[in-house]
XYZ file of C-alpha atoms in Angstrom:
690
model
C 192.596 146.398 73.030
C 193.551 147.797 76.451
C 193.963 151.232 74.991
C 190.666 150.979 73.111
C 188.708 149.888 76.189
C 190.280 152.576 78.288
C 189.524 155.276 75.748
C 185.944 154.116 75.293
C 185.387 153.974 79.031
C 186.662 157.461 79.646
C 184.958 159.105 76.679
C 181.583 157.421 77.193
C 181.668 158.400 80.858
C 182.563 161.933 79.916
C 179.909 162.094 77.181
C 177.141 160.520 79.264
C 177.713 162.449 82.434
C 176.693 165.849 81.093
C 173.842 165.024 78.689
C 170.326 164.678 80.131
C 168.852 163.358 76.894
C 170.942 160.157 76.877
C 168.662 157.118 77.371
C 168.891 154.662 80.250
C 170.084 152.027 77.808
C 173.029 154.250 76.860
C 173.870 154.914 80.494
C 173.762 151.169 81.232
C 176.143 150.563 78.349
C 178.624 153.135 79.708
C 178.382 151.580 83.183
C 179.218 148.119 81.836
C 182.185 149.518 79.887
C 183.419 151.336 83.001
C 183.182 148.194 85.113
C 185.023 146.189 82.477
C 187.850 148.676 82.482
C 188.032 148.697 86.288
C 188.339 144.905 86.323
C 191.134 145.101 83.803
C 193.110 147.627 85.871
C 192.609 145.644 89.063
C 193.816 142.429 87.409
C 196.883 144.148 86.035
C 197.920 145.595 89.411
C 197.335 142.309 91.203
C 199.577 140.509 88.721
C 202.365 143.002 89.427
C 202.055 142.280 93.150
C 201.929 138.498 92.696
C 205.671 138.295 92.159
C 206.249 139.060 95.848
C 203.490 136.756 97.183
C 203.972 133.359 98.851
C 202.736 130.122 97.325
C 199.599 130.069 99.527
C 198.907 133.626 98.651
C 199.477 132.757 94.998
C 196.907 129.965 95.208
C 194.381 132.252 96.892
C 195.104 134.977 94.408
C 194.851 132.559 91.508
C 191.383 131.432 92.661
C 190.337 135.013 93.077
C 191.611 135.867 89.616
C 189.692 132.964 88.102
C 186.527 134.126 89.797
C 186.996 137.700 88.655
C 187.910 136.479 85.170
C 184.600 134.627 85.035
C 182.772 137.739 86.196
C 184.641 139.779 83.613
C 183.667 137.297 80.911
C 180.053 137.544 82.026
C 180.223 141.334 82.025
C 181.747 141.333 78.549
C 178.966 139.039 77.352
C 176.352 141.392 78.832
C 178.094 144.284 77.135
C 178.034 142.440 73.838
C 174.338 141.585 74.253
C 173.510 145.190 75.123
C 175.425 146.482 72.108
C 173.681 144.004 69.830
C 170.195 144.938 71.063
C 170.477 148.687 71.479
C 168.719 150.537 68.646
C 171.007 153.586 68.615
C 174.492 153.482 67.035
C 177.516 154.313 69.215
C 180.768 155.062 67.486
C 184.290 156.343 68.198
C 186.363 157.776 65.366
C 190.141 158.456 65.332
C 190.308 162.001 63.953
C 194.087 161.892 63.467
C 194.288 158.498 61.727
C 190.891 158.940 59.992
C 189.631 155.527 60.966
C 186.769 153.996 62.910
C 187.822 152.798 66.335
C 184.437 151.371 67.323
C 180.853 151.210 65.979
C 177.987 149.299 67.603
C 176.212 146.430 65.743
C 172.962 148.405 65.405
C 174.555 150.200 62.449
C 173.491 147.251 60.311
C 169.794 147.915 61.074
C 169.987 151.671 60.534
C 172.179 151.703 57.395
C 171.610 148.203 56.037
C 175.359 147.495 55.705
C 177.309 144.994 57.855
C 179.291 146.278 60.818
C 182.626 145.306 59.248
C 181.935 147.539 56.236
C 182.212 150.636 58.422
C 185.687 149.574 59.613
C 186.769 148.982 56.024
C 185.241 152.067 54.364
C 185.751 155.226 56.430
C 183.510 157.252 54.067
C 180.547 154.852 54.091
C 178.465 157.022 56.442
C 178.995 160.096 54.266
C 178.295 158.151 51.085
C 174.952 156.939 52.513
C 173.886 160.522 53.223
C 171.044 161.909 51.080
C 172.448 164.105 48.349
C 170.450 167.126 49.519
C 171.703 166.724 53.113
C 175.426 166.100 52.520
C 176.213 169.754 53.103
C 174.574 169.462 56.545
C 176.934 166.597 57.423
C 179.996 168.420 56.029
C 179.080 171.523 58.037
C 178.876 169.373 61.174
C 182.391 168.016 60.474
C 183.678 171.567 60.232
C 182.002 172.347 63.559
C 183.714 169.323 65.133
C 187.036 170.355 63.607
C 186.721 173.639 65.475
C 186.453 171.670 68.713
C 182.686 172.183 69.242
C 179.897 169.682 69.831
C 177.605 169.010 66.841
C 173.905 168.027 66.844
C 172.309 167.490 63.409
C 169.303 165.841 61.765
C 169.669 164.567 58.210
C 168.533 161.910 55.768
C 170.324 158.812 54.503
C 169.603 156.287 51.791
C 169.309 152.817 53.318
C 170.870 149.934 51.440
C 167.349 148.802 50.419
C 166.673 152.224 48.866
C 164.504 153.634 51.636
C 165.012 157.182 52.851
C 165.518 157.427 56.607
C 165.924 160.298 59.025
C 168.842 160.217 61.494
C 169.858 162.337 64.450
C 173.590 162.532 65.218
C 175.076 163.949 68.431
C 178.900 164.147 68.333
C 181.533 165.446 70.752
C 185.258 165.914 69.957
C 188.151 165.035 72.337
C 191.136 167.392 72.162
C 194.659 167.241 73.626
C 196.408 169.910 75.664
C 197.444 171.646 72.476
C 193.843 171.902 71.325
C 194.265 169.299 68.592
C 191.338 166.931 68.000
C 192.237 163.339 68.791
C 188.920 161.563 68.529
C 185.166 162.078 67.955
C 182.593 160.052 69.891
C 178.935 160.076 68.936
C 175.428 158.668 69.114
C 173.243 158.156 66.018
C 169.477 157.552 66.354
C 166.871 156.596 63.741
C 164.184 159.318 63.975
C 162.252 158.356 60.828
C 159.091 157.504 62.765
C 159.258 160.764 64.695
C 159.766 162.763 61.501
C 156.787 161.096 59.848
C 154.629 161.916 62.865
C 155.907 165.493 62.835
C 155.063 165.744 59.145
C 151.544 164.443 59.734
C 151.153 166.779 62.682
C 152.348 169.740 60.607
C 149.942 168.754 57.847
C 147.083 168.466 60.343
C 148.002 171.796 61.925
C 148.106 173.398 58.479
C 144.687 171.986 57.638
C 143.314 173.136 60.988
C 144.787 176.580 60.533
C 143.375 176.754 57.010
C 139.996 175.673 58.357
C 140.062 178.225 61.157
C 141.072 181.007 58.802
C 138.326 180.212 56.291
C 135.301 180.228 58.547
C 132.792 182.781 59.752
C 133.533 181.808 63.353
C 136.112 183.505 65.576
C 138.134 180.889 67.483
C 140.389 181.239 70.526
C 142.100 178.289 72.235
C 142.850 178.681 75.960
C 144.634 176.644 78.588
C 142.798 175.894 81.824
C 144.097 179.162 83.312
C 142.458 181.116 80.458
C 145.795 181.964 78.840
C 145.654 182.244 75.046
C 147.329 179.360 73.194
C 146.274 180.262 69.654
C 143.561 182.101 67.727
C 142.468 182.813 64.175
C 142.554 186.141 62.367
C 138.796 186.667 62.732
C 139.119 186.464 66.531
C 141.919 189.027 66.441
C 139.838 191.274 64.198
C 136.891 190.957 66.575
C 139.103 191.941 69.520
C 140.374 195.010 67.646
C 136.826 196.111 66.834
C 135.617 195.527 70.374
C 138.497 196.837 72.518
C 141.116 198.175 70.107
C 143.655 195.600 71.398
C 145.146 192.688 69.494
C 145.217 189.159 70.860
C 148.595 187.684 71.751
C 149.628 184.133 72.527
C 150.440 183.762 76.206
C 148.304 186.700 77.321
C 145.289 186.162 79.559
C 142.021 186.009 77.622
C 139.932 187.635 80.353
C 142.286 190.611 80.570
C 141.767 191.525 76.892
C 137.978 191.657 77.261
C 136.045 194.860 77.992
C 136.159 195.613 81.722
C 132.405 195.194 82.229
C 132.528 191.655 80.766
C 135.496 190.214 82.665
C 133.730 189.028 85.804
C 130.930 187.374 83.817
C 133.393 185.522 81.584
C 135.485 184.505 84.595
C 132.362 183.023 86.229
C 131.441 181.190 83.018
C 134.928 179.669 82.724
C 134.819 178.540 86.345
C 131.428 176.935 85.725
C 132.808 175.041 82.725
C 135.810 173.840 84.743
C 133.512 172.699 87.559
C 130.688 171.152 85.503
C 132.819 169.971 82.549
C 130.041 171.051 80.195
C 129.874 173.572 77.378
C 128.146 176.935 77.773
C 126.476 178.883 74.956
C 125.043 182.376 75.240
C 124.120 185.400 73.124
C 125.731 188.765 73.681
C 124.976 192.280 72.490
C 128.279 194.064 71.794
C 129.577 197.311 70.367
C 131.922 196.823 67.404
C 133.737 199.872 66.010
C 131.109 202.168 67.477
C 128.082 200.124 66.398
C 126.156 198.986 69.512
C 123.655 196.901 67.554
C 125.862 193.868 67.013
C 125.068 190.397 68.325
C 127.425 187.488 68.994
C 126.660 183.888 69.833
C 129.496 182.599 72.031
C 130.144 178.926 72.756
C 132.763 177.736 75.238
C 133.723 174.061 75.185
C 136.003 172.194 77.608
C 138.918 170.264 76.048
C 139.709 166.916 77.680
C 142.678 164.566 77.664
C 142.445 160.788 77.577
C 141.782 160.693 81.337
C 138.867 163.123 80.854
C 140.739 165.871 82.640
C 140.310 169.398 81.312
C 143.366 170.688 79.461
C 141.813 173.939 78.311
C 138.878 175.568 76.560
C 137.857 176.537 73.056
C 135.957 179.778 72.538
C 133.875 180.197 69.372
C 132.032 183.414 68.531
C 129.671 183.894 65.587
C 128.188 187.201 64.488
C 124.413 186.622 64.494
C 123.392 190.249 63.958
C 121.682 189.484 60.658
C 119.718 186.647 62.224
C 118.686 188.844 65.147
C 117.542 191.581 62.792
C 115.560 189.029 60.814
C 113.898 187.795 63.986
C 113.012 191.367 64.886
C 111.493 191.880 61.448
C 109.516 188.681 61.849
C 108.217 189.832 65.216
C 107.199 193.167 63.723
C 105.486 191.381 60.867
C 103.771 189.038 63.276
C 102.348 191.974 65.195
C 100.455 192.832 62.041
C 99.321 189.230 61.792
C 98.015 189.447 65.350
C 95.647 192.249 64.401
C 94.272 190.133 61.573
C 93.930 186.956 63.599
C 91.866 188.668 66.277
C 89.018 188.784 63.766
C 89.406 185.158 62.595
C 89.813 181.621 63.919
C 93.008 181.200 61.899
C 96.201 180.567 63.858
C 98.978 182.364 61.958
C 102.398 180.710 62.182
C 105.839 181.618 60.889
C 108.490 178.904 60.850
C 112.191 179.856 60.661
C 113.380 176.559 59.163
C 117.119 177.351 59.412
C 117.048 178.044 63.157
C 113.980 175.876 63.837
C 112.056 178.646 65.593
C 108.344 179.262 65.227
C 106.109 182.236 65.855
C 102.421 181.560 66.512
C 99.633 184.049 66.878
C 98.173 184.580 70.341
C 94.857 182.941 69.475
C 96.577 179.532 69.308
C 95.767 179.159 72.995
C 92.229 180.425 72.446
C 91.543 177.976 69.597
C 93.353 174.852 70.796
C 94.071 175.518 74.479
C 97.887 175.307 74.339
C 100.138 178.125 75.537
C 103.274 179.217 73.697
C 105.420 177.671 76.460
C 103.981 174.227 75.812
C 106.189 173.488 72.790
C 107.047 174.634 69.291
C 104.364 174.371 66.681
C 106.636 172.256 64.511
C 108.339 170.474 67.389
C 107.367 167.280 69.120
C 104.313 168.871 70.768
C 102.704 169.738 67.431
C 103.295 166.261 66.041
C 102.008 164.636 69.217
C 98.806 166.680 69.064
C 97.992 165.413 65.571
C 95.713 162.396 65.625
C 97.864 159.256 65.612
C 96.140 157.958 62.475
C 96.947 161.188 60.580
C 100.421 161.905 62.025
C 102.671 159.964 59.661
C 100.733 161.052 56.575
C 100.917 164.749 57.525
C 104.643 164.634 58.325
C 105.491 162.806 55.090
C 103.444 165.314 53.117
C 105.100 168.312 54.816
C 108.686 167.040 54.446
C 108.026 165.993 50.868
C 106.907 169.513 49.956
C 109.824 171.199 51.762
C 112.375 169.011 49.983
C 110.955 169.837 46.557
C 112.307 173.244 45.357
C 109.571 173.453 42.728
C 106.852 173.445 45.394
C 105.932 176.654 47.206
C 102.619 175.666 48.809
C 101.822 172.961 51.353
C 98.256 172.130 52.284
C 96.685 169.384 54.364
C 93.716 168.478 56.542
C 94.061 166.468 59.726
C 92.552 165.838 63.120
C 94.099 167.769 66.013
C 93.740 167.040 69.728
C 92.782 170.052 71.814
C 94.256 170.418 75.293
C 90.868 169.575 76.850
C 90.826 166.220 75.038
C 88.365 167.192 72.316
C 89.195 166.482 68.694
C 89.355 169.340 66.204
C 89.515 169.251 62.429
C 92.239 171.497 60.989
C 92.828 172.838 57.505
C 96.521 173.848 57.401
C 98.230 175.829 54.625
C 101.810 177.041 54.397
C 103.846 179.081 51.914
C 107.469 177.880 51.528
C 110.245 180.473 51.053
C 113.598 179.425 49.516
C 116.986 181.156 49.418
C 119.124 181.654 46.311
C 120.468 178.099 46.612
C 116.888 176.763 46.487
C 117.097 175.729 50.123
C 113.962 176.156 52.286
C 114.589 178.854 54.900
C 111.139 179.910 56.031
C 107.507 178.877 55.939
C 104.498 181.070 56.672
C 100.986 179.744 56.997
C 97.721 179.449 58.882
C 95.919 176.724 60.814
C 92.167 177.024 60.419
C 89.813 175.286 62.824
C 87.229 173.739 60.486
C 85.640 171.484 63.083
C 82.179 173.009 62.705
C 82.325 172.916 58.902
C 83.687 169.363 58.953
C 80.987 168.134 61.293
C 78.365 169.890 59.200
C 79.760 168.242 56.071
C 79.802 164.850 57.786
C 76.246 165.401 58.947
C 75.229 166.368 55.421
C 76.925 163.261 54.085
C 75.099 161.225 56.679
C 71.778 162.855 55.773
C 72.446 162.300 52.079
C 73.311 158.661 52.720
C 70.178 158.306 54.837
C 68.059 159.856 52.063
C 69.564 157.474 49.545
C 68.904 154.571 51.873
C 65.344 155.705 52.460
C 64.856 156.039 48.731
C 66.086 152.487 48.295
C 63.724 151.425 51.068
C 60.837 153.119 49.264
C 61.773 151.261 46.116
C 61.864 148.029 48.125
C 58.467 148.811 49.638
C 57.074 149.668 46.232
C 58.362 146.335 44.986
C 56.839 144.530 47.983
C 53.515 146.267 47.489
C 53.484 145.600 43.747
C 54.431 141.923 44.125
C 53.958 140.550 47.620
C 50.751 142.496 48.400
C 49.305 142.362 44.900
C 48.811 138.596 44.847
C 46.763 138.199 48.068
C 44.769 141.368 47.341
C 43.904 140.101 43.869
C 42.820 136.770 45.349
C 40.634 138.508 47.923
C 38.984 140.675 45.241
C 38.348 137.653 43.032
C 36.845 135.575 45.822
C 34.676 138.526 46.932
C 33.252 138.916 43.429
C 32.604 135.175 43.257
C 30.733 135.178 46.570
C 28.382 137.888 45.294
C 26.967 135.501 42.734
C 23.642 134.014 43.819
C 24.129 130.506 42.372
C 27.236 129.615 44.430
C 26.597 126.350 46.262
C 27.700 125.549 49.789
C 30.821 123.549 48.764
C 32.036 126.290 46.465
C 31.297 128.894 49.138
C 33.405 126.854 51.655
C 36.336 126.660 49.237
C 36.043 130.404 48.573
C 36.103 131.122 52.273
C 39.200 128.898 52.744
C 40.944 130.730 49.923
C 39.898 134.048 51.360
C 41.337 133.128 54.782
C 44.628 131.975 53.187
C 44.963 135.201 51.199
C 44.229 137.287 54.282
C 46.921 135.370 56.228
C 49.443 135.991 53.451
C 48.495 139.648 53.456
C 48.841 139.758 57.238
C 52.309 138.141 57.093
C 53.522 140.737 54.627
C 52.091 143.567 56.719
C 53.723 142.139 59.884
C 57.091 141.874 58.090
C 56.805 145.443 56.835
C 55.857 146.651 60.281
C 58.828 144.791 61.811
C 61.202 146.388 59.301
C 59.814 149.854 59.954
C 60.063 149.291 63.682
C 63.748 148.306 63.393
C 64.544 151.475 61.473
C 62.710 154.039 63.539
C 62.484 152.702 67.093
C 66.004 152.625 68.598
C 65.045 153.109 72.212
C 67.481 150.562 73.601
C 70.442 152.021 75.520
C 73.893 151.368 74.063
C 76.145 149.248 76.256
C 79.534 147.538 76.209
C 79.185 144.136 74.535
C 81.783 141.377 74.156
C 81.890 139.688 70.758
C 82.871 136.393 72.374
C 79.784 136.551 74.617
C 77.545 137.205 71.600
C 78.974 134.164 69.802
C 78.429 131.986 72.883
C 74.795 133.171 73.154
C 74.170 132.260 69.511
C 75.786 128.845 70.030
C 73.468 128.193 72.964
C 70.330 129.298 71.089
C 71.027 127.020 68.096
C 72.962 124.318 69.914
C 70.725 121.530 68.521
C 71.311 122.690 64.954
C 75.067 123.028 65.536
C 75.214 119.512 66.974
C 73.031 118.091 64.192
C 75.114 119.593 61.390
C 78.488 119.104 63.180
C 79.197 122.812 62.721
C 82.560 124.239 63.864
C 82.926 127.928 64.786
C 86.365 129.589 65.139
C 86.767 133.122 66.530
C 89.737 135.512 66.666
C 89.117 139.145 67.624
C 92.760 140.341 67.977
C 92.337 142.313 71.198
C 89.144 144.184 70.125
C 86.655 141.856 71.796
C 84.429 144.732 72.990
C 82.207 147.376 71.402
C 79.686 149.902 72.743
C 76.501 149.289 70.736
C 72.882 148.039 70.805
C 73.187 144.540 72.205
C 69.973 143.184 70.626
C 70.994 144.367 67.138
C 74.481 142.884 67.449
C 72.990 139.570 68.651
C 70.610 139.548 65.685
C 73.434 140.265 63.197
C 75.616 137.440 64.549
C 72.610 135.087 64.802
C 71.455 135.539 61.194
C 74.941 135.346 59.654
C 75.915 132.224 61.645
C 72.518 130.596 60.968
C 72.833 131.272 57.221
C 76.299 129.665 57.146
C 74.911 126.487 58.743
C 71.662 126.372 56.691
C 73.449 126.765 53.358
C 76.311 124.341 53.998
C 77.835 121.999 51.423
C 75.955 118.681 51.558
C 79.137 116.599 51.862
C 81.092 118.739 54.371
C 80.723 119.926 57.937
C 80.086 123.667 58.130
C 83.183 125.595 59.262
C 82.633 129.231 60.242
C 85.520 131.617 60.964
C 84.677 134.900 62.699
C 87.533 137.416 62.978
C 87.804 141.060 64.007
C 90.270 143.937 63.705
C 90.369 147.671 64.393
C 91.599 150.143 61.808
C 91.325 153.953 61.576
C 88.674 154.152 64.282
C 86.475 151.448 62.764
C 85.874 147.799 63.680
C 85.851 145.257 60.866
C 84.204 141.839 61.392
C 84.539 138.935 58.962
C 82.118 135.957 58.800
C 83.626 133.349 56.441
C 82.267 129.851 55.757
C 82.837 126.873 53.468
C 79.237 126.646 52.327
C 77.400 126.623 48.984
C 78.325 130.179 48.093
C 76.425 132.593 45.834
C 76.789 133.467 42.171
C 77.430 137.197 42.643
C 77.553 137.912 38.915
C 73.964 136.723 38.571
C 72.550 137.539 42.003
C 74.904 140.188 43.449
C 72.436 143.065 43.362
C 69.772 140.994 45.124
C 71.825 139.695 48.076
C 70.340 142.010 50.682
C 66.880 142.331 49.105
C 63.665 141.524 50.954
C 62.221 138.033 50.318
C 65.281 137.041 48.268
C 66.372 133.403 48.381
C 69.132 131.770 46.332
C 68.860 128.174 47.579
C 65.402 126.589 47.957
C 66.179 123.332 49.753
C 65.727 124.970 53.185
C 62.913 126.814 54.910
C 62.877 130.593 55.088
C 61.289 133.717 53.641
C 64.472 135.534 52.516
C 64.367 138.198 55.228
C 67.534 137.334 57.228
C 70.151 139.205 55.161
C 67.763 142.110 54.624
C 67.377 142.459 58.392
C 71.160 142.141 58.912
C 71.807 144.960 56.447
C 69.083 147.096 58.027
C 70.474 146.638 61.541
C 74.104 147.208 60.477
C 73.166 150.469 58.760
C 71.062 151.525 61.746
C 74.201 151.122 63.866
C 76.053 153.421 61.440
C 77.905 150.609 59.692
C 78.232 148.912 56.331
C 78.071 145.324 55.097
C 79.492 143.733 51.967
C 79.884 140.206 50.628
C 82.494 138.115 48.836
C 81.381 134.775 47.466
C 81.828 132.208 44.728
C 79.467 129.384 43.920
C 80.516 126.164 45.726
C 83.470 127.972 47.347
C 81.907 129.533 50.423
C 80.911 133.065 51.409
C 82.465 135.902 53.429
C 80.395 138.753 54.887
C 82.370 141.866 55.925
C 80.708 144.046 58.567
C 82.133 147.520 59.316
C 80.981 149.240 62.532
C 81.845 152.434 64.396
C 84.387 151.723 67.146
């Protein structure tokens, strides 16, 4: 054991002292072994001297030896613990006797076999070696046999069948005659490292394959602008531009044309300072052709601490795109000549690059300059009326995504810069590439505001003519029915009074009948005059009116009736409590509809009236819903808003209320409709201009 410890101490110290790669754990192990050996030598020499010592000295020496023996035992225990926990395998092999002198316990973890097996079977390590790597191990033995150090990496088959990668570093010890006495070595499990290297190689291969199969020239630089790597397209671009090839390690700026070096240097410094990418377009001469264009992007590369490690340079040849843009500009010049004679705004949308050309009269027609946003960017969408925006965008995108569609067309409201609202008729022709992908769209925006307003006015006139025609029919009906009866009575009484033999009593009765008929005739004429006055005399100034105030005014005016009938009125106007209108008309509409709901209530229930409002697409919608008697719309639906029409006869009234409501609503530019079911209440829907 003394010899073994001494040999291990000397060889480990020799092996460790000259190798920088040996871990701290290994160095600690060698230190412990060295200390153990020193203790052993000291003890041995002290024992030799003890023969000559006195008894007191012997006692002192004995105590000292016990103390040092305890320290030695502790050191040996630490050595054992270190050997048991170190991951690498240390071994010492007797080259002459062909036997293992020492192997650390970690061999069990790396090989899967117990430590004792390596003392018993001297060929176990070789037998565990992967069949394809045995020649590597045998070559290393031949290197050791020549007296040289051997470093190898090879595979073994673990006892559990797994393949593992090992790294062995071995150094021979020779005598004065040059004969090998012993080999000491260190074996490490590098399986994890090898797997990472394999993944890294695979990733590098994929990256290289990606870089070599792209239309972009790539160069990777360190932060001093020295070239780390590049793809073949970048090298080809350099040859065409300067005639020089790129080389790893050379300075990127130095291989550029002389007139570009300072600019590129400044750009790189800006990236290093700002830590932001820079993209620019560059006109270059390639193999004598000065009409080539490159788009160059430089990106900073960061580490985990967000410090710049280097830069990536990407260059794309955009000559074809530039030529296309030039052709578009030339084509647009022709469009400009055409648009000067029209109100059409010609536009040309490059869908791939999201660039749009617009004719100069865009500013003249709508007030916006070219600098105020792309036609098909956010500014265009924001200028479309908010109620039309989503519909127009969905329609446009739907057409573009359909390869079978070549024409898009839509009408929408467009906000001019001065705040006015224009009506636009927009048409666009969609151009697809060979893969049926949309690449371009050419079209025209036509300002059709005048035509639209004219059409709306014509519609309004037509509606007014229809309404007037209906009014004439109503008046004809009134004249034929409501006027006919009193006129007939008057004519009959007049003829009777002409007779000579009419006595005084009969004459009095005739006069009473004549007065009654004249009053009836006067009532009808007054009603007709009131209706005509409502339709043609709108002299009142429009003003801002609150719906809640109108309801309160009606409540006050019919408070006795509300209290008598226990009527309940609920209102909910959802934030649209105001409208600019004729106050008297709006009061009359609310008054008549609320009064009708109370008058025609269910006999066994309190009248409940719910008045709600909402705004939608620039219109205000009011709902008057009650729980009253209701109306049989199938039988009476076409008579609801007729003059002198009544559907319940247990209350007073002439049947003019709903006719007046409809007349006033239409005079305000609105509409009214009804939903009702007998004994299930009624709902009147009033639509007004906001």
